[in-house]
Amino acid sequence: MAENNLVIKNGIRHVAIIMDGNGRWAKQRGLSRIEGHKAGAKAIEKVLKAADKHSIEYITLYAFSTENWKRPKNEVTGLMGLLKEFLEINTKILHEKETRLRAIGRISDLPFSTRQVLDKSINDTSQYTKRQLILALSYGGRAEIIDGVKKIAEDYKNGKIKEKNINEELFRNYLYAPDIPDPELMIRTSGEFRLSNFLLWQLSYSEFYITETLWPDFDENEFTKAIESYYLRNRRYGGV
Ligand code: FPP
């Protein structure tokens, strides 16, 4: 096959998204920050539909970071409430689209009532294999690596693994969701060029798409633009 710098052969299986700009969106409209997050939750519904149309198998959303606990108490409580509401509204759509819900992060940090709703949606959709929606909750890329290292230390101590066998392939098995392929594409809204502790291990070779659009305004059309931009890039994985 002829080399063509504009056309890549790999399809997209996994898109990871940093949903940024809810606060600015609300401020521009004189609304509370939580109103911005509410609009952000609506945008997720649009993106899930768009992802389905593009046959994307995995969508990972950065819904709450390990650093987000530092936000004012009412914003944290509001976000936890919104998460429950989001799951109650969207579990029906997950069933319709045969989508399995998963969560990555330090899930035990979440309030009990939030975990209950989350666990229920995760269990109720666990039979689906076609698509997966992964919510990163109380998630930090560094925390994930540290949690992995602790589990490796434990297995080493118990004689389950040998030092000579510790390599990238083995380490992957200690991540929160080792079976999920790395994202081909990472989208960040609201124009910030930062990784903000998101999927540090998994995004090593991913393409980044940054848009000025604030998350609540992100829709099917924007999602399609991001996918099209990916297909115009040439991925070399450090080769030539
Ligand atoms: C960043 O906006 C967004 C978040 C911290 C959380 C993302 C949450 C949602 C999209 C809504 C809730 C969704 C679920 C699934 C619960 P920001 O507040 O940092 O925006 P800013 O940078 O403009 O202040």
Coordinates of C-alpha atoms and ligand atoms in Angstrom, one line a residue:
M1 CA 0.0 0.0 0.0
A2 CA 1.4 3.5 -0.9
E3 CA 2.4 5.7 2.0
N4 CA 0.1 8.6 2.4
N5 CA 0.8 11.2 5.0
L6 CA -2.8 12.3 5.2
V7 CA -4.5 9.0 5.5
I8 CA -4.1 6.8 8.5
K9 CA -5.2 3.2 8.6
N10 CA -6.1 2.8 12.3
G11 CA -9.7 3.3 13.1
I12 CA -10.8 4.9 16.4
R13 CA -12.0 2.5 19.1
H14 CA -11.6 4.7 22.2
V15 CA -12.1 8.4 22.7
A16 CA -11.2 10.1 26.0
I17 CA -12.7 13.5 26.9
I18 CA -11.8 16.2 29.4
M19 CA -15.1 18.0 29.7
D20 CA -13.9 21.5 30.6
G21 CA -15.5 24.9 30.7
N22 CA -18.8 24.3 32.6
G23 CA -18.0 27.1 35.0
R24 CA -17.1 29.7 32.3
W25 CA -20.2 28.7 30.4
A26 CA -22.4 29.4 33.5
K27 CA -20.5 32.7 34.3
Q28 CA -21.1 34.0 30.8
R29 CA -24.8 33.6 31.4
G30 CA -24.9 34.8 35.0
L31 CA -25.8 31.3 36.2
S32 CA -24.4 29.3 39.1
R33 CA -21.5 26.9 38.5
I34 CA -23.8 23.9 39.2
E35 CA -26.1 25.2 36.4
G36 CA -23.1 24.9 34.2
H37 CA -22.4 21.3 35.3
K38 CA -26.1 20.5 34.6
A39 CA -25.7 21.8 31.1
G40 CA -22.5 19.8 30.9
A41 CA -24.4 16.6 31.8
K42 CA -26.8 17.3 28.9
A43 CA -23.9 17.6 26.5
I44 CA -22.8 14.1 27.6
E45 CA -26.1 12.7 26.2
K46 CA -25.5 14.4 22.8
V47 CA -21.9 13.0 22.7
L48 CA -23.0 9.5 23.5
K49 CA -25.4 9.6 20.6
A50 CA -22.7 10.9 18.3
A51 CA -20.2 8.3 19.5
D52 CA -22.7 5.6 18.7
K53 CA -23.2 6.9 15.2
H54 CA -19.4 6.9 14.7
S55 CA -19.3 3.3 16.1
I56 CA -16.9 4.3 18.9
E57 CA -16.5 1.3 21.2
Y58 CA -15.2 3.1 24.3
I59 CA -15.8 6.6 25.6
T60 CA -14.0 7.7 28.8
L61 CA -15.2 10.9 30.5
Y62 CA -13.2 12.8 33.1
A63 CA -16.2 13.5 35.3
F64 CA -14.4 14.2 38.6
S65 CA -10.7 14.3 39.4
T66 CA -8.8 13.6 42.6
E67 CA -8.2 17.4 42.7
N68 CA -11.9 18.3 42.3
W69 CA -12.4 17.4 46.0
K70 CA -10.8 20.8 46.7
R71 CA -13.7 22.7 45.2
P72 CA -16.3 24.4 47.5
K73 CA -18.4 21.9 49.4
N74 CA -21.6 22.9 47.7
E75 CA -20.1 22.4 44.2
V76 CA -18.8 18.9 45.2
T77 CA -22.2 18.0 46.7
G78 CA -23.9 19.4 43.6
L79 CA -21.7 17.3 41.3
M80 CA -22.3 14.1 43.3
G81 CA -26.1 14.8 43.0
L82 CA -25.8 15.4 39.3
L83 CA -23.9 12.1 38.9
K84 CA -26.8 10.2 40.5
E85 CA -29.3 12.1 38.4
F86 CA -27.3 11.5 35.2
L87 CA -27.2 7.8 35.9
E88 CA -30.9 7.6 36.7
I89 CA -31.8 9.4 33.5
N90 CA -29.2 7.7 31.2
T91 CA -29.3 4.1 32.3
K92 CA -32.2 3.6 29.9
I93 CA -30.1 5.0 27.0
L94 CA -27.3 2.7 28.0
H95 CA -29.7 -0.3 27.7
E96 CA -31.0 1.0 24.4
K97 CA -27.5 1.3 23.0
E98 CA -26.2 -1.9 24.6
T99 CA -23.6 0.1 26.5
R100 CA -21.7 -1.2 29.5
L101 CA -21.1 1.4 32.2
R102 CA -17.8 1.3 34.0
A103 CA -16.0 3.5 36.5
I104 CA -12.3 4.1 37.0
G105 CA -10.7 6.0 39.9
R106 CA -10.7 5.8 43.7
I107 CA -14.4 5.0 43.7
S108 CA -14.5 4.3 47.5
D109 CA -14.0 8.1 48.0
L110 CA -17.5 8.7 46.6
P111 CA -20.4 9.2 49.0
F112 CA -22.2 5.9 49.8
S113 CA -25.5 6.9 48.0
T114 CA -23.7 7.9 44.9
R115 CA -21.8 4.6 44.9
Q116 CA -25.1 2.7 45.3
V117 CA -26.6 4.2 42.2
L118 CA -23.3 3.8 40.3
D119 CA -22.9 0.2 41.3
K120 CA -26.5 -0.5 40.2
S121 CA -26.0 0.9 36.7
I122 CA -22.7 -0.9 36.4
N123 CA -24.2 -4.2 37.4
D124 CA -27.4 -3.7 35.3
T125 CA -25.3 -3.1 32.1
S126 CA -22.5 -5.5 32.7
Q127 CA -23.8 -8.0 30.1
Y128 CA -23.2 -5.6 27.2
T129 CA -20.1 -6.0 25.0
K130 CA -20.8 -3.7 22.1
R131 CA -20.0 -0.3 23.7
Q132 CA -18.6 0.9 27.0
L133 CA -19.0 4.2 28.8
I134 CA -16.2 4.7 31.3
L135 CA -16.6 7.4 33.9
A136 CA -13.4 8.6 35.6
L137 CA -14.5 9.5 39.1
S138 CA -12.2 10.6 41.9
Y139 CA -9.7 9.8 39.2
G140 CA -6.1 10.9 38.9
G141 CA -3.5 9.5 36.5
R142 CA -0.8 9.7 39.2
A143 CA -3.1 8.1 41.8
E144 CA -3.8 5.2 39.3
I145 CA 0.0 4.6 38.8
I146 CA 0.6 4.7 42.6
D147 CA -2.4 2.3 43.2
G148 CA -0.8 0.0 40.5
V149 CA 2.6 0.2 42.1
K150 CA 1.2 -0.7 45.5
K151 CA -0.6 -3.8 44.0
I152 CA 2.7 -4.8 42.3
A153 CA 4.6 -4.4 45.6
E154 CA 2.0 -6.7 47.3
D155 CA 2.2 -9.3 44.6
Y156 CA 6.0 -9.1 44.6
K157 CA 5.9 -9.6 48.4
N158 CA 3.6 -12.6 48.1
G159 CA 5.9 -14.1 45.5
K160 CA 3.3 -13.8 42.7
I161 CA 5.6 -11.8 40.4
K162 CA 9.4 -11.6 40.0
E163 CA 11.3 -8.4 39.5
K164 CA 12.6 -9.5 36.1
N165 CA 9.1 -9.8 34.9
I166 CA 8.1 -6.2 35.6
N167 CA 7.7 -4.5 32.3
E168 CA 5.1 -2.3 30.5
E169 CA 2.9 -5.2 29.6
L170 CA 2.8 -6.5 33.2
F171 CA 2.3 -3.0 34.6
R172 CA -0.8 -2.5 32.4
N173 CA -2.5 -5.3 34.2
Y174 CA -2.3 -3.2 37.4
L175 CA -4.2 -0.2 35.9
Y176 CA -7.9 0.3 36.9
A177 CA -9.2 -1.2 33.6
P178 CA -6.4 -3.1 31.9
D179 CA -8.6 -4.7 29.2
I180 CA -9.6 -1.3 27.7
P181 CA -7.4 -0.3 24.7
D182 CA -5.6 3.0 25.0
P183 CA -7.5 6.0 23.5
E184 CA -6.6 6.9 20.0
L185 CA -8.0 10.3 20.5
M186 CA -8.2 12.7 23.5
I187 CA -10.5 15.7 23.3
R188 CA -10.3 18.7 25.6
T189 CA -12.8 21.5 25.5
S190 CA -12.5 25.2 26.5
G191 CA -9.1 25.7 24.9
E192 CA -6.7 24.6 27.6
F193 CA -3.6 22.8 26.5
R194 CA -3.2 20.6 29.7
L195 CA -3.5 17.0 30.6
S196 CA -4.7 17.8 34.2
N197 CA -3.6 14.3 35.5
F198 CA -5.9 12.4 33.1
L199 CA -5.0 8.9 31.9
L200 CA -1.2 9.6 32.1
W201 CA -0.2 6.0 31.2
Q202 CA -2.9 5.4 28.5
L203 CA -2.5 8.7 26.6
S204 CA 1.2 8.3 25.8
Y205 CA 0.6 7.9 22.1
S206 CA -2.9 9.4 21.7
E207 CA -3.7 12.3 19.4
F208 CA -5.0 15.4 21.1
Y209 CA -7.8 17.6 19.9
I210 CA -8.3 20.9 21.7
T211 CA -11.3 23.0 20.9
E212 CA -12.2 26.5 22.2
T213 CA -15.8 25.3 22.6
L214 CA -17.0 25.2 26.2
W215 CA -18.2 21.7 27.2
P216 CA -21.9 22.5 27.5
D217 CA -21.8 23.7 23.9
F218 CA -20.0 20.6 22.7
D219 CA -22.4 18.6 20.5
E220 CA -22.6 16.0 17.7
N221 CA -21.2 18.3 15.1
E222 CA -18.2 19.2 17.4
F223 CA -17.6 15.5 18.0
T224 CA -17.6 14.7 14.3
K225 CA -15.1 17.6 13.7
A226 CA -12.8 16.0 16.3
I227 CA -13.1 12.6 14.7
E228 CA -12.4 14.1 11.2
S229 CA -9.4 15.9 12.5
Y230 CA -8.0 12.6 13.9
Y231 CA -8.3 11.0 10.5
L232 CA -6.2 13.7 8.9
R233 CA -3.2 13.0 11.1
N234 CA -0.4 10.7 10.5
R235 CA 0.5 8.5 13.5
R236 CA 4.1 7.2 13.6
Y237 CA 4.5 5.9 17.1
G238 CA 8.0 7.3 17.3
G239 CA 9.0 5.7 14.0
V240 CA 9.6 7.5 10.7
Ligands
FPP1 C1 -14.9 21.1 34.3 O1 -15.6 22.3 34.2 C2 -15.8 20.0 34.5 C3 -15.9 19.3 35.7 C4 -15.0 19.5 36.9 C5 -16.7 18.1 35.8 C6 -17.4 17.5 34.6 C7 -18.8 17.4 35.0 C8 -19.8 17.4 34.1 C9 -19.7 17.5 32.7 C10 -21.2 17.4 34.6 C11 -21.6 16.3 35.4 C12 -21.5 15.0 34.7 C13 -21.6 13.9 35.4 C14 -21.4 12.5 34.7 C15 -21.8 14.0 36.8 P1 -15.0 23.5 35.2 O2 -16.0 23.6 36.3 O3 -13.6 23.3 35.5 O4 -15.1 24.7 34.2 P2 -14.3 26.1 34.3 O5 -12.9 25.7 34.0 O6 -14.9 26.9 33.2 O7 -14.5 26.7 35.7

